[in-house]
């Protein structure tokens, strides 16, 4: 990668394109063989942190309908290793400063935003205005206002916006979504959704999770799983919330939440009790009904999501080891584009969660007062 590219935003190298393309084609895994190359969408990853490096890029090697075609990063030192491993051409590598030039690149169909939360909106707007479909990691934005702007930009530019709710592509979760309508154990009475992990990764890729200006804290990172699960498990939208900040280690979590507990009120007197934390290992979705119960534990891991029900039903792991879930997610979202239909988790799905997060933060600021949820 030409280092001058990162100082003036202009690429000086356009040679060896054909050779690079041939090399990349030879390196493609056998999983692509059954799908004509013309049907594979080119995906550019925006942000080369741990999630892109360890999960999304390997998962793209397993997909049938999309492929890793480009990189967008603010860390040029990471580029050579990525290019060597995945055969990415110089012409398909962008800095954050010249990201908008992706509009001129027909090899890239989709931009996957995998950056800290405060960058989701501006980078989605750049991609949408460049005419590229957008996949964006959860939470989709810092608040509902930003989420609405992202949806509008994609709609105005006639591109799809899908939110990276990988769990909604997992078969056991899909079954729970269906059960919300089927009600095999009668009316849902209450549920519990807990998501958290103990310990802290101190690497540079994760430092932003302690920064309130960049969308750090447990609620943004893990609490979204609880909110989304409560919504898809009931098939309803919550109307009010009460929330508590239970942060214990203030010396580490300055300005962001270590632990947040919140109660969601749904129509029909259904209540969801939720906890999210960076200080506790939590990973359970439990639904109580009139005539029984069912649960997934874990419910939001990268693999091995299993569960049981009061009638003896077992929900066994379905997709295999990571990164199969991410591959399934991206293949399904790619098919939605290719087939001209809405994605499984469109921008509107992410926006509904942002309305809940806005209300959670408002309730915490008010000292645990109930807050009505907009939207």
C-alpha atoms as a printed R data frame, in Angstrom:
    type eleno elety resid chain resno       x       y       z
1   ATOM     1    CA   UNK     A     1   0.000   0.000   0.000
2   ATOM     2    CA   UNK     A     2   1.407   3.385  -1.055
3   ATOM     3    CA   UNK     A     3   1.993   5.463   2.115
4   ATOM     4    CA   UNK     A     4   1.317   8.656   0.149
5   ATOM     5    CA   UNK     A     5  -2.290   7.517  -0.124
6   ATOM     6    CA   UNK     A     6  -2.838   8.301   3.545
7   ATOM     7    CA   UNK     A     7  -1.384  11.792   3.473
8   ATOM     8    CA   UNK     A     8  -3.201  13.288   0.501
9   ATOM     9    CA   UNK     A     9  -6.187  10.965   0.049
10  ATOM    10    CA   UNK     A    10  -5.173  10.102  -3.545
11  ATOM    11    CA   UNK     A    11  -4.146   6.620  -4.694
12  ATOM    12    CA   UNK     A    12  -1.065   6.559  -6.940
13  ATOM    13    CA   UNK     A    13  -1.107   2.887  -7.764
14  ATOM    14    CA   UNK     A    14  -3.484   1.365 -10.325
15  ATOM    15    CA   UNK     A    15  -1.226  -1.275 -11.860
16  ATOM    16    CA   UNK     A    16  -1.380  -5.062 -11.733
17  ATOM    17    CA   UNK     A    17  -5.172  -5.010 -11.384
18  ATOM    18    CA   UNK     A    18  -5.753  -7.955 -13.664
19  ATOM    19    CA   UNK     A    19  -3.047 -10.003 -11.986
20  ATOM    20    CA   UNK     A    20  -4.451  -9.224  -8.535
21  ATOM    21    CA   UNK     A    21  -7.961 -10.183  -9.598
22  ATOM    22    CA   UNK     A    22  -6.753 -13.482 -11.004
23  ATOM    23    CA   UNK     A    23  -4.852 -14.207  -7.791
24  ATOM    24    CA   UNK     A    24  -7.875 -13.407  -5.650
25  ATOM    25    CA   UNK     A    25 -10.095 -15.636  -7.769
26  ATOM    26    CA   UNK     A    26  -7.707 -18.552  -7.424
27  ATOM    27    CA   UNK     A    27  -7.664 -18.062  -3.642
28  ATOM    28    CA   UNK     A    28 -11.447 -18.162  -3.263
29  ATOM    29    CA   UNK     A    29 -12.664 -21.043  -1.089
30  ATOM    30    CA   UNK     A    30 -14.604 -23.954  -2.562
31  ATOM    31    CA   UNK     A    31 -17.794 -22.720  -0.880
32  ATOM    32    CA   UNK     A    32 -18.115 -20.192  -3.691
33  ATOM    33    CA   UNK     A    33 -17.948 -22.778  -6.459
34  ATOM    34    CA   UNK     A    34 -21.702 -23.421  -6.634
35  ATOM    35    CA   UNK     A    35 -22.543 -19.728  -6.966
36  ATOM    36    CA   UNK     A    36 -21.695 -17.829 -10.173
37  ATOM    37    CA   UNK     A    37 -19.165 -15.060  -9.470
38  ATOM    38    CA   UNK     A    38 -21.532 -12.484 -10.946
39  ATOM    39    CA   UNK     A    39 -23.962 -13.224  -8.130
40  ATOM    40    CA   UNK     A    40 -21.485 -12.509  -5.343
41  ATOM    41    CA   UNK     A    41 -21.703  -9.016  -3.923
42  ATOM    42    CA   UNK     A    42 -18.461  -7.210  -3.170
43  ATOM    43    CA   UNK     A    43 -18.292  -6.159   0.486
44  ATOM    44    CA   UNK     A    44 -15.990  -3.490   1.931
45  ATOM    45    CA   UNK     A    45 -15.342  -3.664   5.662
46  ATOM    46    CA   UNK     A    46 -15.181  -0.243   7.345
47  ATOM    47    CA   UNK     A    47 -13.024  -0.611  10.445
48  ATOM    48    CA   UNK     A    48 -10.419  -3.356  10.825
49  ATOM    49    CA   UNK     A    49 -10.722  -4.033  14.556
50  ATOM    50    CA   UNK     A    50 -11.126  -7.380  16.258
51  ATOM    51    CA   UNK     A    51 -14.668  -8.123  15.059
52  ATOM    52    CA   UNK     A    52 -13.753  -7.552  11.422
53  ATOM    53    CA   UNK     A    53 -10.414  -9.332  11.745
54  ATOM    54    CA   UNK     A    54 -11.469 -12.374  13.757
55  ATOM    55    CA   UNK     A    55 -15.055 -12.952  12.619
56  ATOM    56    CA   UNK     A    56 -16.370 -11.000   9.637
57  ATOM    57    CA   UNK     A    57 -13.407 -11.424   7.295
58  ATOM    58    CA   UNK     A    58 -13.145 -15.192   7.984
59  ATOM    59    CA   UNK     A    59 -16.937 -15.495   7.683
60  ATOM    60    CA   UNK     A    60 -16.874 -13.858   4.257
61  ATOM    61    CA   UNK     A    61 -14.687 -16.745   3.102
62  ATOM    62    CA   UNK     A    62 -17.587 -19.085   3.959
63  ATOM    63    CA   UNK     A    63 -20.356 -17.162   2.209
64  ATOM    64    CA   UNK     A    64 -21.911 -18.048  -1.143
65  ATOM    65    CA   UNK     A    65 -23.443 -14.727  -2.121
66  ATOM    66    CA   UNK     A    66 -20.851 -12.131  -1.104
67  ATOM    67    CA   UNK     A    67 -17.092 -11.725  -0.862
68  ATOM    68    CA   UNK     A    68 -14.532  -9.495   0.797
69  ATOM    69    CA   UNK     A    69 -13.696  -6.906  -1.863
70  ATOM    70    CA   UNK     A    70 -12.486  -3.787  -0.056
71  ATOM    71    CA   UNK     A    71 -11.177  -2.164   3.113
72  ATOM    72    CA   UNK     A    72 -11.780   1.215   4.746
73  ATOM    73    CA   UNK     A    73  -9.624   2.053   7.741
74  ATOM    74    CA   UNK     A    74  -8.102   4.812   9.798
75  ATOM    75    CA   UNK     A    75  -5.131   2.577  10.619
76  ATOM    76    CA   UNK     A    76  -2.934   2.284   7.517
77  ATOM    77    CA   UNK     A    77  -0.449   0.082   9.347
78  ATOM    78    CA   UNK     A    78  -3.042  -2.706   9.312
79  ATOM    79    CA   UNK     A    79  -3.488  -2.689   5.547
80  ATOM    80    CA   UNK     A    80  -0.468  -4.741   4.317
81  ATOM    81    CA   UNK     A    81  -1.363  -7.800   6.391
82  ATOM    82    CA   UNK     A    82  -4.967  -7.679   5.215
83  ATOM    83    CA   UNK     A    83  -3.945  -7.314   1.583
84  ATOM    84    CA   UNK     A    84  -1.524 -10.209   1.812
85  ATOM    85    CA   UNK     A    85  -4.071 -12.480   3.488
86  ATOM    86    CA   UNK     A    86  -7.110 -11.645   1.362
87  ATOM    87    CA   UNK     A    87  -5.690 -10.364  -1.922
88  ATOM    88    CA   UNK     A    88  -7.293  -6.923  -1.671
89  ATOM    89    CA   UNK     A    89  -6.161  -4.598  -4.465
90  ATOM    90    CA   UNK     A    90  -4.773  -1.135  -3.710
91  ATOM    91    CA   UNK     A    91  -7.637   0.362  -5.695
92  ATOM    92    CA   UNK     A    92 -10.088  -1.149  -3.196
93  ATOM    93    CA   UNK     A    93  -8.428   0.235  -0.067
94  ATOM    94    CA   UNK     A    94  -9.627   3.558   1.371
95  ATOM    95    CA   UNK     A    95  -8.854   5.779   4.318
96  ATOM    96    CA   UNK     A    96 -11.615   7.472   6.279
97  ATOM    97    CA   UNK     A    97 -10.657  10.717   4.528
98  ATOM    98    CA   UNK     A    98 -11.178   9.422   0.988
99  ATOM    99    CA   UNK     A    99 -13.974   6.969   1.822
100 ATOM   100    CA   UNK     A   100 -16.391   8.930  -0.397
101 ATOM   101    CA   UNK     A   101 -14.391   7.883  -3.467
102 ATOM   102    CA   UNK     A   102 -15.854   4.407  -3.089
103 ATOM   103    CA   UNK     A   103 -18.700   5.737  -5.228
104 ATOM   104    CA   UNK     A   104 -16.463   5.244  -8.278
105 ATOM   105    CA   UNK     A   105 -15.702   1.597  -7.515
106 ATOM   106    CA   UNK     A   106 -18.063  -0.892  -9.233
107 ATOM   107    CA   UNK     A   107 -16.387  -3.844  -7.486
108 ATOM   108    CA   UNK     A   108 -17.909  -2.811  -4.143
109 ATOM   109    CA   UNK     A   109 -21.660  -3.243  -3.716
110 ATOM   110    CA   UNK     A   110 -21.981  -3.208   0.074
111 ATOM   111    CA   UNK     A   111 -20.251  -1.289   2.844
112 ATOM   112    CA   UNK     A   112 -20.228  -2.964   6.282
113 ATOM   113    CA   UNK     A   113 -19.729  -0.378   9.046
114 ATOM   114    CA   UNK     A   114 -17.830  -2.011  11.929
115 ATOM   115    CA   UNK     A   115 -16.493   1.043  13.752
116 ATOM   116    CA   UNK     A   116 -17.166   2.576  17.192
117 ATOM   117    CA   UNK     A   117 -20.775   3.665  17.643
118 ATOM   118    CA   UNK     A   118 -20.240   7.399  17.161
119 ATOM   119    CA   UNK     A   119 -19.034   6.763  13.595
120 ATOM   120    CA   UNK     A   120 -21.992   4.660  12.480
121 ATOM   121    CA   UNK     A   121 -24.145   7.544  11.298
122 ATOM   122    CA   UNK     A   122 -21.522   9.612   9.416
123 ATOM   123    CA   UNK     A   123 -20.042   6.558   7.732
124 ATOM   124    CA   UNK     A   124 -23.456   5.203   6.785
125 ATOM   125    CA   UNK     A   125 -24.317   8.550   5.212
126 ATOM   126    CA   UNK     A   126 -21.092   8.533   3.191
127 ATOM   127    CA   UNK     A   127 -21.753   5.002   1.946
128 ATOM   128    CA   UNK     A   128 -25.397   5.682   1.116
129 ATOM   129    CA   UNK     A   129 -24.557   8.881  -0.753
130 ATOM   130    CA   UNK     A   130 -21.977   6.866  -2.681
131 ATOM   131    CA   UNK     A   131 -24.777   4.560  -3.826
132 ATOM   132    CA   UNK     A   132 -23.646   1.547  -1.791
133 ATOM   133    CA   UNK     A   133 -25.849  -0.734   0.277
134 ATOM   134    CA   UNK     A   134 -25.069  -0.528   3.981
135 ATOM   135    CA   UNK     A   135 -24.724  -3.151   6.668
136 ATOM   136    CA   UNK     A   136 -24.148  -1.533  10.057
137 ATOM   137    CA   UNK     A   137 -23.206  -3.113  13.347
138 ATOM   138    CA   UNK     A   138 -25.460  -2.753  16.367
139 ATOM   139    CA   UNK     A   139 -26.353  -0.440  17.969
140 ATOM   140    CA   UNK     A   140 -27.074   1.340  14.730
141 ATOM   141    CA   UNK     A   141 -26.304   4.796  16.137
142 ATOM   142    CA   UNK     A   142 -25.849   6.925  19.243
143 ATOM   143    CA   UNK     A   143 -29.559   7.760  19.443
144 ATOM   144    CA   UNK     A   144 -32.840   7.564  17.536
145 ATOM   145    CA   UNK     A   145 -32.291  10.890  15.787
146 ATOM   146    CA   UNK     A   146 -29.117   9.567  14.182
147 ATOM   147    CA   UNK     A   147 -30.827   6.300  13.322
148 ATOM   148    CA   UNK     A   148 -33.609   8.166  11.537
149 ATOM   149    CA   UNK     A   149 -31.065  10.119   9.493
150 ATOM   150    CA   UNK     A   150 -29.390   6.873   8.430
151 ATOM   151    CA   UNK     A   151 -32.680   5.367   7.281
152 ATOM   152    CA   UNK     A   152 -33.548   8.506   5.319
153 ATOM   153    CA   UNK     A   153 -30.154   8.637   3.602
154 ATOM   154    CA   UNK     A   154 -30.429   5.023   2.479
155 ATOM   155    CA   UNK     A   155 -34.017   5.478   1.347
156 ATOM   156    CA   UNK     A   156 -33.184   8.653  -0.571
157 ATOM   157    CA   UNK     A   157 -30.320   6.883  -2.336
158 ATOM   158    CA   UNK     A   158 -32.348   3.709  -2.974
159 ATOM   159    CA   UNK     A   159 -29.962   1.411  -1.162
160 ATOM   160    CA   UNK     A   160 -30.669  -1.131   1.566
161 ATOM   161    CA   UNK     A   161 -29.767  -0.644   5.198
162 ATOM   162    CA   UNK     A   162 -29.425  -3.783   7.338
163 ATOM   163    CA   UNK     A   163 -28.385  -3.835  10.992
164 ATOM   164    CA   UNK     A   164 -25.947  -6.534  12.133
165 ATOM   165    CA   UNK     A   165 -28.318  -8.439  14.403
166 ATOM   166    CA   UNK     A   166 -26.549 -11.750  13.781
167 ATOM   167    CA   UNK     A   167 -28.740 -13.442  16.407
168 ATOM   168    CA   UNK     A   168 -31.873 -12.927  14.315
169 ATOM   169    CA   UNK     A   169 -30.295 -15.184  11.674
170 ATOM   170    CA   UNK     A   170 -29.675 -18.003  14.180
171 ATOM   171    CA   UNK     A   171 -32.230 -20.875  13.845
172 ATOM   172    CA   UNK     A   172 -33.138 -21.206  17.541
173 ATOM   173    CA   UNK     A   173 -33.740 -17.485  17.740
174 ATOM   174    CA   UNK     A   174 -35.883 -17.704  14.606
175 ATOM   175    CA   UNK     A   175 -37.893 -20.388  16.393
176 ATOM   176    CA   UNK     A   176 -38.392 -18.123  19.408
177 ATOM   177    CA   UNK     A   177 -39.578 -15.349  17.096
178 ATOM   178    CA   UNK     A   178 -42.173 -17.736  15.641
179 ATOM   179    CA   UNK     A   179 -43.234 -18.873  19.120
180 ATOM   180    CA   UNK     A   180 -44.101 -15.280  20.026
181 ATOM   181    CA   UNK     A   181 -46.979 -15.574  17.552
182 ATOM   182    CA   UNK     A   182 -47.767 -19.279  18.006
183 ATOM   183    CA   UNK     A   183 -47.845 -19.120  21.836
184 ATOM   184    CA   UNK     A   184 -47.404 -22.882  22.425
185 ATOM   185    CA   UNK     A   185 -47.502 -22.334  26.206
186 ATOM   186    CA   UNK     A   186 -50.276 -19.761  26.203
187 ATOM   187    CA   UNK     A   187 -50.013 -16.044  26.802
188 ATOM   188    CA   UNK     A   188 -46.599 -14.631  27.661
189 ATOM   189    CA   UNK     A   189 -46.588 -13.283  31.216
190 ATOM   190    CA   UNK     A   190 -43.051 -12.074  31.732
191 ATOM   191    CA   UNK     A   191 -39.518 -12.581  30.500
192 ATOM   192    CA   UNK     A   192 -35.924 -12.089  31.541
193 ATOM   193    CA   UNK     A   193 -33.074 -11.094  29.223
194 ATOM   194    CA   UNK     A   194 -29.549 -10.833  30.649
195 ATOM   195    CA   UNK     A   195 -26.438 -10.060  28.595
196 ATOM   196    CA   UNK     A   196 -22.991  -9.350  29.995
197 ATOM   197    CA   UNK     A   197 -19.402 -10.479  30.300
198 ATOM   198    CA   UNK     A   198 -16.898 -10.131  33.086
199 ATOM   199    CA   UNK     A   199 -13.445  -8.747  32.584
200 ATOM   200    CA   UNK     A   200 -12.078  -6.120  30.270
201 ATOM   201    CA   UNK     A   201 -10.029  -6.286  27.115
202 ATOM   202    CA   UNK     A   202  -7.415  -3.550  27.322
203 ATOM   203    CA   UNK     A   203  -6.367  -3.590  23.663
204 ATOM   204    CA   UNK     A   204  -6.483  -0.481  21.496
205 ATOM   205    CA   UNK     A   205  -9.406  -1.880  19.503
206 ATOM   206    CA   UNK     A   206 -11.619  -1.821  22.608
207 ATOM   207    CA   UNK     A   207 -10.552   1.378  24.372
208 ATOM   208    CA   UNK     A   208 -13.504   3.250  22.893
209 ATOM   209    CA   UNK     A   209 -15.887   1.115  24.966
210 ATOM   210    CA   UNK     A   210 -14.870   3.178  28.000
211 ATOM   211    CA   UNK     A   211 -15.458   6.499  26.213
212 ATOM   212    CA   UNK     A   212 -18.950   8.042  26.469
213 ATOM   213    CA   UNK     A   213 -18.325  10.288  23.462
214 ATOM   214    CA   UNK     A   214 -17.778   7.236  21.273
215 ATOM   215    CA   UNK     A   215 -20.719   5.206  22.540
216 ATOM   216    CA   UNK     A   216 -19.028   3.200  25.265
217 ATOM   217    CA   UNK     A   217 -20.648   1.338  28.132
218 ATOM   218    CA   UNK     A   218 -22.533  -1.897  28.696
219 ATOM   219    CA   UNK     A   219 -25.932  -0.619  27.588
220 ATOM   220    CA   UNK     A   220 -24.788   0.282  24.097
221 ATOM   221    CA   UNK     A   221 -22.617  -2.805  23.713
222 ATOM   222    CA   UNK     A   222 -24.565  -5.594  25.416
223 ATOM   223    CA   UNK     A   223 -27.868  -4.067  26.492
224 ATOM   224    CA   UNK     A   224 -29.033  -3.948  22.886
225 ATOM   225    CA   UNK     A   225 -29.181  -7.756  22.932
226 ATOM   226    CA   UNK     A   226 -31.614  -7.592  25.859
227 ATOM   227    CA   UNK     A   227 -33.800  -4.949  24.230
228 ATOM   228    CA   UNK     A   228 -33.918  -6.711  20.888
229 ATOM   229    CA   UNK     A   229 -34.598 -10.095  22.507
230 ATOM   230    CA   UNK     A   230 -37.458  -8.711  24.600
231 ATOM   231    CA   UNK     A   231 -39.016  -7.278  21.468
232 ATOM   232    CA   UNK     A   232 -38.660 -10.328  19.202
233 ATOM   233    CA   UNK     A   233 -39.655 -12.743  21.989
234 ATOM   234    CA   UNK     A   234 -42.975 -10.984  22.533
235 ATOM   235    CA   UNK     A   235 -43.619  -9.688  19.020
236 ATOM   236    CA   UNK     A   236 -44.558  -6.404  20.689
237 ATOM   237    CA   UNK     A   237 -43.087  -2.957  21.188
238 ATOM   238    CA   UNK     A   238 -42.427  -1.761  24.758
239 ATOM   239    CA   UNK     A   239 -44.284   1.331  25.920
240 ATOM   240    CA   UNK     A   240 -42.283   2.392  29.003
241 ATOM   241    CA   UNK     A   241 -39.078   1.676  30.895
242 ATOM   242    CA   UNK     A   242 -37.487   2.182  34.298
243 ATOM   243    CA   UNK     A   243 -33.701   1.892  34.532
244 ATOM   244    CA   UNK     A   244 -30.940   1.909  37.173
245 ATOM   245    CA   UNK     A   245 -27.200   2.427  36.752
246 ATOM   246    CA   UNK     A   246 -25.512  -0.099  39.083
247 ATOM   247    CA   UNK     A   247 -21.908   0.686  38.164
248 ATOM   248    CA   UNK     A   248 -19.525  -0.475  40.902
249 ATOM   249    CA   UNK     A   249 -16.039   0.198  39.511
250 ATOM   250    CA   UNK     A   250 -16.222   3.942  38.927
251 ATOM   251    CA   UNK     A   251 -12.445   4.157  38.744
252 ATOM   252    CA   UNK     A   252 -12.599   2.193  35.468
253 ATOM   253    CA   UNK     A   253 -16.033   3.088  34.123
254 ATOM   254    CA   UNK     A   254 -15.912   6.868  34.154
255 ATOM   255    CA   UNK     A   255 -18.889   8.328  32.377
256 ATOM   256    CA   UNK     A   256 -20.123   4.987  31.037
257 ATOM   257    CA   UNK     A   257 -22.185   2.251  32.657
258 ATOM   258    CA   UNK     A   258 -20.601  -0.940  33.920
259 ATOM   259    CA   UNK     A   259 -23.995  -2.451  34.801
260 ATOM   260    CA   UNK     A   260 -27.506  -1.273  33.967
261 ATOM   261    CA   UNK     A   261 -30.715  -2.905  35.135
262 ATOM   262    CA   UNK     A   262 -33.984  -2.002  33.402
263 ATOM   263    CA   UNK     A   263 -37.624  -3.046  33.308
264 ATOM   264    CA   UNK     A   264 -39.594  -2.859  30.063
265 ATOM   265    CA   UNK     A   265 -43.393  -2.617  30.091
266 ATOM   266    CA   UNK     A   266 -45.228  -4.131  27.129
267 ATOM   267    CA   UNK     A   267 -48.892  -4.070  26.144
268 ATOM   268    CA   UNK     A   268 -50.949  -6.788  27.820
269 ATOM   269    CA   UNK     A   269 -49.219  -6.346  31.185
270 ATOM   270    CA   UNK     A   270 -46.110  -8.185  29.978
271 ATOM   271    CA   UNK     A   271 -42.935  -7.192  31.830
272 ATOM   272    CA   UNK     A   272 -39.325  -7.796  30.766
273 ATOM   273    CA   UNK     A   273 -36.651  -7.689  33.468
274 ATOM   274    CA   UNK     A   274 -33.243  -7.039  31.926
275 ATOM   275    CA   UNK     A   275 -29.648  -6.700  33.112
276 ATOM   276    CA   UNK     A   276 -26.588  -5.820  31.065
277 ATOM   277    CA   UNK     A   277 -23.069  -5.646  32.421
278 ATOM   278    CA   UNK     A   278 -19.341  -5.478  31.822
279 ATOM   279    CA   UNK     A   279 -18.859  -6.861  35.340
280 ATOM   280    CA   UNK     A   280 -20.889 -10.089  35.244
281 ATOM   281    CA   UNK     A   281 -21.160 -13.061  32.898
282 ATOM   282    CA   UNK     A   282 -24.810 -13.051  31.772
283 ATOM   283    CA   UNK     A   283 -26.343 -14.818  28.771
284 ATOM   284    CA   UNK     A   284 -29.942 -15.991  29.282
285 ATOM   285    CA   UNK     A   285 -33.289 -15.342  27.624
286 ATOM   286    CA   UNK     A   286 -36.169 -16.856  29.636
287 ATOM   287    CA   UNK     A   287 -39.874 -16.532  28.785
288 ATOM   288    CA   UNK     A   288 -42.618 -17.409  31.310
289 ATOM   289    CA   UNK     A   289 -46.075 -18.171  29.947
290 ATOM   290    CA   UNK     A   290 -49.466 -19.193  31.312
291 ATOM   291    CA   UNK     A   291 -48.775 -22.920  30.901
292 ATOM   292    CA   UNK     A   292 -45.010 -23.242  30.928
293 ATOM   293    CA   UNK     A   293 -41.728 -21.625  29.972
294 ATOM   294    CA   UNK     A   294 -38.876 -21.768  27.476
295 ATOM   295    CA   UNK     A   295 -35.375 -20.326  27.349
296 ATOM   296    CA   UNK     A   296 -32.083 -20.037  25.515
297 ATOM   297    CA   UNK     A   297 -28.908 -20.026  27.583
298 ATOM   298    CA   UNK     A   298 -26.668 -18.858  26.066
299 ATOM   299    CA   UNK     A   299 -28.832 -16.819  23.726
300 ATOM   300    CA   UNK     A   300 -26.381 -14.340  22.183
301 ATOM   301    CA   UNK     A   301 -23.038 -16.138  21.925
302 ATOM   302    CA   UNK     A   302 -21.166 -16.429  18.632
303 ATOM   303    CA   UNK     A   303 -21.943 -20.168  18.648
304 ATOM   304    CA   UNK     A   304 -23.498 -22.849  20.836
305 ATOM   305    CA   UNK     A   305 -26.802 -21.078  21.556
306 ATOM   306    CA   UNK     A   306 -28.947 -23.786  23.146
307 ATOM   307    CA   UNK     A   307 -32.068 -24.006  25.270
308 ATOM   308    CA   UNK     A   308 -34.946 -25.962  26.708
309 ATOM   309    CA   UNK     A   309 -38.639 -25.732  27.500
310 ATOM   310    CA   UNK     A   310 -40.876 -26.880  30.344
311 ATOM   311    CA   UNK     A   311 -42.358 -29.678  28.212
312 ATOM   312    CA   UNK     A   312 -38.940 -31.275  27.695
313 ATOM   313    CA   UNK     A   313 -38.183 -29.700  24.322
314 ATOM   314    CA   UNK     A   314 -34.499 -29.131  23.671
315 ATOM   315    CA   UNK     A   315 -33.133 -26.417  21.390
316 ATOM   316    CA   UNK     A   316 -29.805 -27.767  20.171
317 ATOM   317    CA   UNK     A   317 -27.028 -25.729  18.553
318 ATOM   318    CA   UNK     A   318 -27.714 -25.325  14.834
319 ATOM   319    CA   UNK     A   319 -25.061 -23.420  12.905
320 ATOM   320    CA   UNK     A   320 -21.777 -24.901  14.036
321 ATOM   321    CA   UNK     A   321 -18.753 -23.086  15.373
322 ATOM   322    CA   UNK     A   322 -18.002 -19.418  14.796
323 ATOM   323    CA   UNK     A   323 -17.964 -17.645  12.398
324 ATOM   324    CA   UNK     A   324 -20.847 -19.611  10.820
325 ATOM   325    CA   UNK     A   325 -23.416 -17.247  12.363
326 ATOM   326    CA   UNK     A   326 -21.809 -14.187  10.787
327 ATOM   327    CA   UNK     A   327 -21.585 -16.013   7.458
328 ATOM   328    CA   UNK     A   328 -25.293 -16.853   7.639
329 ATOM   329    CA   UNK     A   329 -26.119 -13.247   8.489
330 ATOM   330    CA   UNK     A   330 -24.162 -11.800   5.571
331 ATOM   331    CA   UNK     A   331 -25.403 -14.407   3.096
332 ATOM   332    CA   UNK     A   332 -29.023 -13.702   4.042
333 ATOM   333    CA   UNK     A   333 -28.505  -9.944   3.817
334 ATOM   334    CA   UNK     A   334 -26.783 -10.355   0.448
335 ATOM   335    CA   UNK     A   335 -29.671 -12.463  -0.849
336 ATOM   336    CA   UNK     A   336 -32.118  -9.770   0.228
337 ATOM   337    CA   UNK     A   337 -30.250  -7.301  -1.992
338 ATOM   338    CA   UNK     A   338 -29.950  -9.716  -4.911
339 ATOM   339    CA   UNK     A   339 -33.629 -10.674  -4.705
340 ATOM   340    CA   UNK     A   340 -34.869  -7.129  -4.166
341 ATOM   341    CA   UNK     A   341 -36.596  -7.788  -0.844
342 ATOM   342    CA   UNK     A   342 -36.196  -6.241   2.628
343 ATOM   343    CA   UNK     A   343 -33.437  -7.644   4.862
344 ATOM   344    CA   UNK     A   344 -34.326  -9.611   7.970
345 ATOM   345    CA   UNK     A   345 -33.201  -6.766  10.272
346 ATOM   346    CA   UNK     A   346 -33.655  -3.486   8.368
347 ATOM   347    CA   UNK     A   347 -32.781  -0.036   9.638
348 ATOM   348    CA   UNK     A   348 -36.246   0.322  11.130
349 ATOM   349    CA   UNK     A   349 -35.499  -2.631  13.420
350 ATOM   350    CA   UNK     A   350 -32.421  -0.888  14.737
351 ATOM   351    CA   UNK     A   351 -34.318   2.372  15.132
352 ATOM   352    CA   UNK     A   352 -36.911   0.746  17.394
353 ATOM   353    CA   UNK     A   353 -34.118  -0.383  19.681
354 ATOM   354    CA   UNK     A   354 -32.606   3.114  19.655
355 ATOM   355    CA   UNK     A   355 -35.905   4.566  20.886
356 ATOM   356    CA   UNK     A   356 -35.727   2.131  23.812
357 ATOM   357    CA   UNK     A   357 -32.087   2.977  24.553
358 ATOM   358    CA   UNK     A   358 -32.922   6.691  24.530
359 ATOM   359    CA   UNK     A   359 -35.629   6.036  27.131
360 ATOM   360    CA   UNK     A   360 -33.316   3.835  29.234
361 ATOM   361    CA   UNK     A   361 -30.688   6.582  29.422
362 ATOM   362    CA   UNK     A   362 -33.387   9.165  30.212
363 ATOM   363    CA   UNK     A   363 -34.707   7.006  33.065
364 ATOM   364    CA   UNK     A   364 -31.212   6.587  34.520
365 ATOM   365    CA   UNK     A   365 -30.666  10.354  34.400
366 ATOM   366    CA   UNK     A   366 -34.007  10.932  36.134
367 ATOM   367    CA   UNK     A   367 -33.138   8.635  39.015
368 ATOM   368    CA   UNK     A   368 -35.137   5.574  38.016
369 ATOM   369    CA   UNK     A   369 -38.323   7.360  37.012
370 ATOM   370    CA   UNK     A   370 -40.526   5.641  34.410
371 ATOM   371    CA   UNK     A   371 -40.073   7.021  30.902
372 ATOM   372    CA   UNK     A   372 -42.430   6.558  27.965
373 ATOM   373    CA   UNK     A   373 -40.817   5.113  24.858
374 ATOM   374    CA   UNK     A   374 -41.185   7.122  21.670
375 ATOM   375    CA   UNK     A   375 -41.503   5.747  18.182
